[in-house]
Amino acid sequence: MALDNIRLEVMQLLEKKVDSYIDKFLIPVDKIWQPTDFLPDSQNEDTFFDEVKELRELAKELPYDFWVVLVGDTITEEALPTYESWLMDVEGIDQHKDGGNSWSKWVRYWSGEENRHGDVLNKYLYLSGRVNMIEVERTTQYLINDGFDIGTDRDPYKNFVYTSFQELATYISHNRVAKLAKQYSNKSLAKMCKIISGDEMRHHNAYSEFVSSIFEVDPSQMMIAFYEMLKHKIVMPAHFLRESGGTISSAFEDFSWSAQRIGVYTSQDYVDIMQRLIERWEIDKITSLTEEAERARDYIMKLPARMQRISERLVIPDEIHEFKWVQPALTK
C-alpha cells in the first residue's frame, strides 16, 4: 500500500472525531470574544474620542523593539489566507466533495478564530498613531503574495507537527507581549494580547491531540514525519517577511533580533517547544516502531541538547534595525 494511501486512511479514520475536536477546542461564534470588545466603541460619540486619546497616550510609552515585534506579529496573523489555503490542500482535507468533509470544516472554523487576531491588532496599530500603516499594509500584502514553504508538502503528519509547534510559539509570543504591555501600564493592550494567546494555546492543544491520535494508529510513520520536520528545522510562518523595496526574507532576521532582544520569542523558546512536544507525545514510550522509526526517535531525543548548546552560543546584536513600519521618531 502506498504511503499516501496509508495517510489518507488515517485521516479518514480520525475524521470521525473532528466534530468532537471542534466542540472541545473551538468556541461558538456567539460566545467567543470579538475585536470590538477590546477597542474604542466607534458608535459611542460620547466616549469614542476620549478612549482613542487614552489609547494613543498609553502607546507613547512603548519602546521601539516592542513596536517592531507587535507589527511583525500583526503581519504574521494577517497572512491567514496563506495558512488556510495551505491547510485546505493537505492530503485528507477536502473542501469540495458534498460541501466538504469534516476536516475542511475544522480548517474553516479554526480560520474564523484566527482571523480575529490580525483584525484586532491591525485596528490597534491604526489607532495608536505609532506606526507607518501604509508600510505595514504593503508588507502584509507582500507576505501573502510571496506565500511560504514550510517543508510539509501535502503530508498531514508533517503539517500537524508544524501547527502543533507554531501554535505554541505564537502563544509564547503573544503572552510575552501581553506581559510587557502590562509592565508599561498598557492594560488594554495587555488584555488583548493575553486573550489572543489563550486562543493560540487552545489551537496548540488541538493540533497536538491530532498528532497523539496518529501516533496511536501509525506510530512509525508519525515518528519519521516528526524527525523530518525537526531535522530540517521548523521555519516561522513569516520567514519570507520583507518591507517594500526589499527581497523575500530580507526583513525576517532583523524582526527576529528585535523579538530576541526583548525576550518575546528566543532561540531558547525553540528548544523548549521541541522538548515540550517530545514530552507531550511521550516519544520515549512509543512502541512497535520500525528500525527506521527507532533511528528517528534516537535523533529526536538527542536534538534538544544539541540545539541547547547552539542556543547558548548565540550572540544577539545590540544594534537596532530601523524598519519602514516603525520609524524611531514615531515612537519618541
mmCIF file of C-alpha atoms in Angstrom:
data_model
loop_
_atom_site.group_PDB
_atom_site.id
_atom_site.type_symbol
_atom_site.label_atom_id
_atom_site.label_comp_id
_atom_site.label_asym_id
_atom_site.label_seq_id
_atom_site.Cartn_x
_atom_site.Cartn_y
_atom_site.Cartn_z
ATOM 1 C CA MET A 1 0.000 0.000 0.000
ATOM 2 C CA ALA A 2 1.365 3.410 -0.960
ATOM 3 C CA LEU A 3 2.432 5.755 1.811
ATOM 4 C CA ASP A 4 -0.051 8.429 0.717
ATOM 5 C CA ASN A 5 -2.898 5.891 0.879
ATOM 6 C CA ILE A 6 -1.969 4.983 4.441
ATOM 7 C CA ARG A 7 -2.058 8.632 5.469
ATOM 8 C CA LEU A 8 -5.388 9.099 3.725
ATOM 9 C CA GLU A 9 -6.842 6.110 5.583
ATOM 10 C CA VAL A 10 -5.621 7.526 8.900
ATOM 11 C CA MET A 11 -7.140 10.926 8.102
ATOM 12 C CA GLN A 12 -10.431 9.263 7.219
ATOM 13 C CA LEU A 13 -10.318 7.333 10.491
ATOM 14 C CA LEU A 14 -9.675 10.481 12.537
ATOM 15 C CA GLU A 15 -12.274 12.432 10.590
ATOM 16 C CA LYS A 16 -14.951 10.704 12.641
ATOM 17 C CA LYS A 17 -13.646 12.626 15.669
ATOM 18 C CA VAL A 18 -13.402 16.078 14.064
ATOM 19 C CA ASP A 19 -16.785 17.333 15.294
ATOM 20 C CA SER A 20 -15.789 16.389 18.836
ATOM 21 C CA TYR A 21 -12.472 18.247 18.327
ATOM 22 C CA ILE A 22 -14.421 21.345 17.245
ATOM 23 C CA ASP A 23 -16.635 21.140 20.334
ATOM 24 C CA LYS A 24 -13.624 20.596 22.601
ATOM 25 C CA PHE A 25 -11.125 23.097 21.259
ATOM 26 C CA LEU A 26 -13.072 25.845 19.464
ATOM 27 C CA ILE A 27 -15.673 28.289 20.777
ATOM 28 C CA PRO A 28 -19.014 29.123 19.094
ATOM 29 C CA VAL A 29 -19.157 32.484 17.300
ATOM 30 C CA ASP A 30 -21.783 33.953 19.638
ATOM 31 C CA LYS A 31 -19.737 33.081 22.735
ATOM 32 C CA ILE A 32 -16.184 33.951 21.730
ATOM 33 C CA TRP A 33 -14.657 37.442 22.034
ATOM 34 C CA GLN A 34 -14.617 39.766 19.049
ATOM 35 C CA PRO A 35 -12.156 42.589 18.197
ATOM 36 C CA THR A 36 -14.618 45.356 19.105
ATOM 37 C CA ASP A 37 -14.676 44.029 22.683
ATOM 38 C CA PHE A 38 -11.161 45.469 23.116
ATOM 39 C CA LEU A 39 -11.310 48.651 21.057
ATOM 40 C CA PRO A 40 -12.927 52.076 21.484
ATOM 41 C CA ASP A 41 -16.624 51.970 20.585
ATOM 42 C CA SER A 42 -16.908 53.968 17.351
ATOM 43 C CA GLN A 43 -20.705 54.172 17.697
ATOM 44 C CA ASN A 44 -20.476 55.986 21.012
ATOM 45 C CA GLU A 45 -19.688 59.619 20.247
ATOM 46 C CA ASP A 46 -19.627 60.489 23.954
ATOM 47 C CA THR A 47 -16.682 58.185 24.724
ATOM 48 C CA PHE A 48 -15.001 57.208 21.450
ATOM 49 C CA PHE A 49 -12.611 60.130 21.028
ATOM 50 C CA ASP A 50 -11.608 60.114 24.710
ATOM 51 C CA GLU A 51 -10.919 56.386 24.516
ATOM 52 C CA VAL A 52 -8.817 56.826 21.380
ATOM 53 C CA LYS A 53 -6.876 59.645 23.035
ATOM 54 C CA GLU A 54 -6.157 57.449 26.050
ATOM 55 C CA LEU A 55 -5.083 54.568 23.783
ATOM 56 C CA ARG A 56 -2.676 56.877 21.939
ATOM 57 C CA GLU A 57 -1.219 58.313 25.154
ATOM 58 C CA LEU A 58 -0.520 54.862 26.581
ATOM 59 C CA ALA A 59 1.012 53.798 23.265
ATOM 60 C CA LYS A 60 3.682 56.502 23.589
ATOM 61 C CA GLU A 61 5.302 54.633 26.476
ATOM 62 C CA LEU A 62 6.129 51.501 24.497
ATOM 63 C CA PRO A 63 9.750 51.120 23.227
ATOM 64 C CA TYR A 64 10.955 50.693 19.659
ATOM 65 C CA ASP A 65 11.659 46.949 19.653
ATOM 66 C CA PHE A 66 8.241 46.368 21.203
ATOM 67 C CA TRP A 67 6.575 48.108 18.253
ATOM 68 C CA VAL A 68 8.636 46.130 15.749
ATOM 69 C CA VAL A 69 7.542 42.878 17.376
ATOM 70 C CA LEU A 70 3.903 43.940 17.635
ATOM 71 C CA VAL A 71 3.874 44.931 13.951
ATOM 72 C CA GLY A 72 5.599 41.681 12.931
ATOM 73 C CA ASP A 73 3.129 39.649 14.982
ATOM 74 C CA THR A 74 0.223 41.514 13.393
ATOM 75 C CA ILE A 75 1.517 40.961 9.861
ATOM 76 C CA THR A 76 2.046 37.272 10.633
ATOM 77 C CA GLU A 77 -1.552 36.971 11.833
ATOM 78 C CA GLU A 78 -2.869 38.869 8.817
ATOM 79 C CA ALA A 79 -1.264 36.414 6.398
ATOM 80 C CA LEU A 80 -4.022 33.966 7.388
ATOM 81 C CA PRO A 81 -5.202 33.448 3.773
ATOM 82 C CA THR A 82 -1.883 31.702 3.072
ATOM 83 C CA TYR A 83 -2.243 29.361 6.043
ATOM 84 C CA GLU A 84 -5.860 28.479 5.300
ATOM 85 C CA SER A 85 -5.217 27.756 1.625
ATOM 86 C CA TRP A 86 -2.186 25.640 2.552
ATOM 87 C CA LEU A 87 -4.123 23.532 5.055
ATOM 88 C CA MET A 88 -7.047 23.085 2.672
ATOM 89 C CA ASP A 89 -4.618 21.382 0.266
ATOM 90 C CA VAL A 90 -3.363 18.829 2.813
ATOM 91 C CA GLU A 91 -3.978 15.169 1.980
ATOM 92 C CA GLY A 92 -7.273 14.064 3.534
ATOM 93 C CA ILE A 93 -8.777 17.561 3.722
ATOM 94 C CA ASP A 94 -11.455 18.032 1.058
ATOM 95 C CA GLN A 95 -13.386 21.294 0.728
ATOM 96 C CA HIS A 96 -15.234 20.335 -2.474
ATOM 97 C CA LYS A 97 -16.979 16.968 -2.342
ATOM 98 C CA ASP A 98 -20.533 17.202 -0.921
ATOM 99 C CA GLY A 99 -19.803 20.600 0.609
ATOM 100 C CA GLY A 100 -16.503 19.478 2.087
ATOM 101 C CA ASN A 101 -15.540 16.846 4.645
ATOM 102 C CA SER A 102 -15.195 17.338 8.410
ATOM 103 C CA TRP A 103 -11.514 18.223 8.128
ATOM 104 C CA SER A 104 -12.320 21.172 5.854
ATOM 105 C CA LYS A 105 -14.930 22.233 8.421
ATOM 106 C CA TRP A 106 -12.163 22.237 11.061
ATOM 107 C CA VAL A 107 -9.919 24.409 8.869
ATOM 108 C CA ARG A 108 -12.739 26.911 8.264
ATOM 109 C CA TYR A 109 -13.690 27.116 11.937
ATOM 110 C CA TRP A 110 -10.040 27.398 13.011
ATOM 111 C CA SER A 111 -9.503 30.134 10.390
ATOM 112 C CA GLY A 112 -12.538 32.000 11.700
ATOM 113 C CA GLU A 113 -10.994 32.133 15.162
ATOM 114 C CA GLU A 114 -7.545 33.060 13.875
ATOM 115 C CA ASN A 115 -8.951 35.826 11.662
ATOM 116 C CA ARG A 116 -9.903 37.882 14.729
ATOM 117 C CA HIS A 117 -6.274 38.147 15.846
ATOM 118 C CA GLY A 118 -4.988 40.142 12.886
ATOM 119 C CA ASP A 119 -8.215 42.138 12.856
ATOM 120 C CA VAL A 120 -7.923 43.441 16.416
ATOM 121 C CA LEU A 121 -4.149 44.010 16.262
ATOM 122 C CA ASN A 122 -4.392 45.896 12.963
ATOM 123 C CA LYS A 123 -7.051 48.221 14.358
ATOM 124 C CA TYR A 124 -4.960 48.832 17.455
ATOM 125 C CA LEU A 125 -1.916 49.750 15.359
ATOM 126 C CA TYR A 126 -4.012 52.105 13.242
ATOM 127 C CA LEU A 127 -5.477 53.905 16.262
ATOM 128 C CA SER A 128 -2.157 54.104 18.106
ATOM 129 C CA GLY A 129 -0.573 56.507 15.625
ATOM 130 C CA ARG A 130 2.835 54.986 16.385
ATOM 131 C CA VAL A 131 3.470 53.062 13.162
ATOM 132 C CA ASN A 132 3.627 53.749 9.441
ATOM 133 C CA MET A 133 0.450 51.919 8.406
ATOM 134 C CA ILE A 134 0.999 52.121 4.658
ATOM 135 C CA GLU A 135 4.293 50.236 5.072
ATOM 136 C CA VAL A 136 2.640 47.700 7.381
ATOM 137 C CA GLU A 137 -0.061 47.143 4.778
ATOM 138 C CA ARG A 138 2.467 46.755 1.982
ATOM 139 C CA THR A 139 4.456 44.207 3.972
ATOM 140 C CA THR A 140 1.291 42.250 4.718
ATOM 141 C CA GLN A 141 0.385 42.139 1.041
ATOM 142 C CA TYR A 142 3.912 41.083 0.126
ATOM 143 C CA LEU A 143 3.803 38.269 2.686
ATOM 144 C CA ILE A 144 0.537 36.945 1.263
ATOM 145 C CA ASN A 145 1.792 37.363 -2.317
ATOM 146 C CA ASP A 146 5.038 35.528 -1.560
ATOM 147 C CA GLY A 147 3.341 32.616 0.195
ATOM 148 C CA PHE A 148 5.552 30.264 2.158
ATOM 149 C CA ASP A 149 7.226 26.875 2.052
ATOM 150 C CA ILE A 150 7.218 25.199 5.457
ATOM 151 C CA GLY A 151 8.650 21.875 4.289
ATOM 152 C CA THR A 152 5.474 19.861 4.837
ATOM 153 C CA ASP A 153 4.188 19.396 1.287
ATOM 154 C CA ARG A 154 0.639 17.918 1.492
ATOM 155 C CA ASP A 155 1.580 15.479 4.265
ATOM 156 C CA PRO A 156 -0.963 15.744 7.154
ATOM 157 C CA TYR A 157 1.510 14.227 9.627
ATOM 158 C CA LYS A 158 4.131 16.908 8.937
ATOM 159 C CA ASN A 159 1.527 19.674 8.810
ATOM 160 C CA PHE A 160 0.128 18.726 12.215
ATOM 161 C CA VAL A 161 3.646 18.674 13.678
ATOM 162 C CA TYR A 162 4.148 22.152 12.230
ATOM 163 C CA THR A 163 0.875 23.565 13.552
ATOM 164 C CA SER A 164 1.462 21.970 16.982
ATOM 165 C CA PHE A 165 4.826 23.734 17.133
ATOM 166 C CA GLN A 166 3.733 27.067 15.702
ATOM 167 C CA GLU A 167 0.565 27.460 17.752
ATOM 168 C CA LEU A 168 2.675 27.043 20.881
ATOM 169 C CA ALA A 169 5.239 29.526 19.543
ATOM 170 C CA THR A 170 2.534 32.119 18.885
ATOM 171 C CA TYR A 171 1.098 31.505 22.358
ATOM 172 C CA ILE A 172 4.512 32.294 23.838
ATOM 173 C CA SER A 173 4.974 35.397 21.680
ATOM 174 C CA HIS A 174 1.558 36.950 22.339
ATOM 175 C CA ASN A 175 1.727 36.071 26.036
ATOM 176 C CA ARG A 176 5.112 37.758 26.420
ATOM 177 C CA VAL A 177 3.900 40.844 24.544
ATOM 178 C CA ALA A 178 0.958 40.969 26.961
ATOM 179 C CA LYS A 179 3.303 40.882 29.953
ATOM 180 C CA LEU A 180 5.481 43.647 28.510
ATOM 181 C CA ALA A 181 2.440 45.821 27.767
ATOM 182 C CA LYS A 182 1.289 45.354 31.354
ATOM 183 C CA GLN A 183 4.722 46.452 32.612
ATOM 184 C CA TYR A 184 4.208 49.709 30.708
ATOM 185 C CA SER A 185 0.745 50.096 32.305
ATOM 186 C CA ASN A 186 -0.996 49.447 28.987
ATOM 187 C CA LYS A 187 -3.690 47.221 30.456
ATOM 188 C CA SER A 188 -5.993 47.225 27.428
ATOM 189 C CA LEU A 189 -3.255 46.055 25.036
ATOM 190 C CA ALA A 190 -2.078 43.536 27.625
ATOM 191 C CA LYS A 191 -5.580 42.092 27.923
ATOM 192 C CA MET A 192 -5.937 41.957 24.135
ATOM 193 C CA CYS A 193 -2.693 40.045 23.610
ATOM 194 C CA LYS A 194 -3.360 37.788 26.589
ATOM 195 C CA ILE A 195 -6.680 36.618 25.194
ATOM 196 C CA ILE A 196 -5.120 36.069 21.756
ATOM 197 C CA SER A 197 -2.505 33.877 23.409
ATOM 198 C CA GLY A 198 -5.305 31.883 25.023
ATOM 199 C CA ASP A 199 -6.740 31.122 21.585
ATOM 200 C CA GLU A 200 -3.320 30.003 20.388
ATOM 201 C CA MET A 201 -2.933 27.616 23.325
ATOM 202 C CA ARG A 202 -6.319 26.020 22.599
ATOM 203 C CA HIS A 203 -5.301 25.566 18.985
ATOM 204 C CA HIS A 204 -1.946 24.095 20.042
ATOM 205 C CA ASN A 205 -3.757 21.595 22.242
ATOM 206 C CA ALA A 206 -5.996 20.613 19.322
ATOM 207 C CA TYR A 207 -3.219 20.002 16.806
ATOM 208 C CA SER A 208 -1.158 18.209 19.441
ATOM 209 C CA GLU A 209 -4.089 15.869 20.050
ATOM 210 C CA PHE A 210 -4.313 15.187 16.307
ATOM 211 C CA VAL A 211 -0.676 14.066 16.393
ATOM 212 C CA SER A 212 -1.245 11.954 19.501
ATOM 213 C CA SER A 213 -4.108 10.195 17.730
ATOM 214 C CA ILE A 214 -1.916 9.490 14.693
ATOM 215 C CA PHE A 215 0.823 8.047 16.920
ATOM 216 C CA GLU A 216 -1.751 5.541 18.216
ATOM 217 C CA VAL A 217 -2.540 4.118 14.766
ATOM 218 C CA ASP A 218 0.593 4.771 12.674
ATOM 219 C CA PRO A 219 3.469 5.278 15.129
ATOM 220 C CA SER A 220 6.424 4.612 12.822
ATOM 221 C CA GLN A 221 5.416 6.970 10.019
ATOM 222 C CA MET A 222 4.358 9.635 12.531
ATOM 223 C CA MET A 223 7.758 9.347 14.221
ATOM 224 C CA ILE A 224 9.576 9.695 10.894
ATOM 225 C CA ALA A 225 7.464 12.742 9.998
ATOM 226 C CA PHE A 226 8.325 14.364 13.363
ATOM 227 C CA TYR A 227 12.004 13.599 12.786
ATOM 228 C CA GLU A 228 11.999 15.048 9.272
ATOM 229 C CA MET A 229 10.363 18.283 10.440
ATOM 230 C CA LEU A 230 12.890 18.751 13.241
ATOM 231 C CA LYS A 231 15.854 17.768 11.087
ATOM 232 C CA HIS A 232 15.045 20.451 8.526
ATOM 233 C CA LYS A 233 14.076 22.897 11.295
ATOM 234 C CA ILE A 234 10.655 24.421 11.872
ATOM 235 C CA VAL A 235 10.544 27.720 9.993
ATOM 236 C CA MET A 236 8.392 30.611 11.162
ATOM 237 C CA PRO A 237 5.209 31.464 9.196
ATOM 238 C CA ALA A 238 6.636 34.903 8.387
ATOM 239 C CA HIS A 239 10.060 33.683 7.258
ATOM 240 C CA PHE A 240 9.503 35.388 3.870
ATOM 241 C CA LEU A 241 8.910 38.747 5.596
ATOM 242 C CA ARG A 242 10.060 41.798 3.627
ATOM 243 C CA GLU A 243 9.438 45.519 3.512
ATOM 244 C CA SER A 244 8.565 47.470 0.378
ATOM 245 C CA GLY A 245 11.552 47.568 -1.943
ATOM 246 C CA GLY A 246 13.155 44.580 -0.239
ATOM 247 C CA THR A 247 13.702 40.999 -1.319
ATOM 248 C CA ILE A 248 11.959 37.938 0.089
ATOM 249 C CA SER A 249 13.016 37.219 3.709
ATOM 250 C CA SER A 250 15.114 40.393 3.937
ATOM 251 C CA ALA A 251 13.216 41.710 6.992
ATOM 252 C CA PHE A 252 12.774 38.487 8.923
ATOM 253 C CA GLU A 253 16.180 38.294 10.625
ATOM 254 C CA ASP A 254 16.007 41.860 11.955
ATOM 255 C CA PHE A 255 12.447 41.249 13.170
ATOM 256 C CA SER A 256 13.703 38.103 14.943
ATOM 257 C CA TRP A 257 16.526 40.042 16.611
ATOM 258 C CA SER A 258 14.001 42.552 17.972
ATOM 259 C CA ALA A 259 11.957 39.691 19.407
ATOM 260 C CA GLN A 260 15.062 38.174 20.990
ATOM 261 C CA ARG A 261 16.274 41.467 22.468
ATOM 262 C CA ILE A 262 13.056 41.996 24.416
ATOM 263 C CA GLY A 263 12.606 38.297 25.192
ATOM 264 C CA VAL A 264 9.344 37.804 23.296
ATOM 265 C CA TYR A 265 10.497 34.777 21.298
ATOM 266 C CA THR A 266 14.033 33.426 21.558
ATOM 267 C CA SER A 267 16.209 30.563 20.370
ATOM 268 C CA GLN A 268 15.741 29.068 23.832
ATOM 269 C CA ASP A 269 11.988 29.020 23.260
ATOM 270 C CA TYR A 270 12.575 26.951 20.115
ATOM 271 C CA VAL A 271 14.455 24.375 22.184
ATOM 272 C CA ASP A 272 11.837 24.418 24.942
ATOM 273 C CA ILE A 273 8.994 23.853 22.466
ATOM 274 C CA MET A 274 10.781 20.830 20.996
ATOM 275 C CA GLN A 275 11.166 19.392 24.484
ATOM 276 C CA ARG A 276 7.522 20.063 25.360
ATOM 277 C CA LEU A 277 6.334 18.244 22.236
ATOM 278 C CA ILE A 278 8.628 15.295 22.967
ATOM 279 C CA GLU A 279 7.167 15.066 26.454
ATOM 280 C CA ARG A 280 3.576 15.648 25.369
ATOM 281 C CA TRP A 281 3.690 12.872 22.783
ATOM 282 C CA GLU A 282 5.743 10.648 25.139
ATOM 283 C CA ILE A 283 8.219 9.933 22.361
ATOM 284 C CA ASP A 284 10.391 7.805 24.652
ATOM 285 C CA LYS A 285 7.487 5.427 25.436
ATOM 286 C CA ILE A 286 6.134 4.719 21.945
ATOM 287 C CA THR A 287 6.371 1.052 20.957
ATOM 288 C CA SER A 288 6.132 -1.132 17.828
ATOM 289 C CA LEU A 289 8.434 1.078 15.776
ATOM 290 C CA THR A 290 10.302 0.026 12.648
ATOM 291 C CA GLU A 291 14.105 0.211 12.615
ATOM 292 C CA GLU A 292 13.944 3.468 10.647
ATOM 293 C CA ALA A 293 11.495 4.945 13.134
ATOM 294 C CA GLU A 294 13.708 3.849 16.048
ATOM 295 C CA ARG A 295 16.619 5.726 14.484
ATOM 296 C CA ALA A 296 14.343 8.719 14.021
ATOM 297 C CA ARG A 297 13.381 8.570 17.693
ATOM 298 C CA ASP A 298 17.035 8.468 18.767
ATOM 299 C CA TYR A 299 17.705 11.606 16.738
ATOM 300 C CA ILE A 300 14.662 13.380 18.195
ATOM 301 C CA MET A 301 15.557 12.557 21.786
ATOM 302 C CA LYS A 302 19.107 13.902 21.394
ATOM 303 C CA LEU A 303 18.212 17.026 19.418
ATOM 304 C CA PRO A 304 17.127 19.389 22.252
ATOM 305 C CA ALA A 305 20.521 19.038 23.984
ATOM 306 C CA ARG A 306 22.337 19.745 20.708
ATOM 307 C CA MET A 307 20.152 22.763 19.983
ATOM 308 C CA GLN A 308 20.614 23.981 23.557
ATOM 309 C CA ARG A 309 24.372 24.192 23.053
ATOM 310 C CA ILE A 310 23.878 26.139 19.830
ATOM 311 C CA SER A 311 21.411 28.485 21.540
ATOM 312 C CA GLU A 312 23.863 29.259 24.321
ATOM 313 C CA ARG A 313 26.471 30.410 21.786
ATOM 314 C CA LEU A 314 24.089 32.791 20.026
ATOM 315 C CA VAL A 315 25.113 36.460 20.162
ATOM 316 C CA ILE A 316 22.215 38.889 19.829
ATOM 317 C CA PRO A 317 23.203 42.192 18.173
ATOM 318 C CA ASP A 318 22.596 45.378 20.157
ATOM 319 C CA GLU A 319 22.189 47.496 17.045
ATOM 320 C CA ILE A 320 18.547 48.244 16.282
ATOM 321 C CA HIS A 321 17.457 47.999 12.675
ATOM 322 C CA GLU A 322 15.281 50.892 11.509
ATOM 323 C CA PHE A 323 12.159 49.472 9.885
ATOM 324 C CA LYS A 324 9.943 51.379 7.496
ATOM 325 C CA TRP A 325 6.982 50.178 9.601
ATOM 326 C CA VAL A 326 8.239 51.813 12.791
ATOM 327 C CA GLN A 327 10.435 54.870 12.493
ATOM 328 C CA PRO A 328 12.179 55.957 15.718
ATOM 329 C CA ALA A 329 10.682 59.437 15.501
ATOM 330 C CA LEU A 330 7.193 57.910 15.753
ATOM 331 C CA THR A 331 7.971 56.132 18.996
ATOM 332 C CA LYS A 332 9.565 59.034 20.844
#
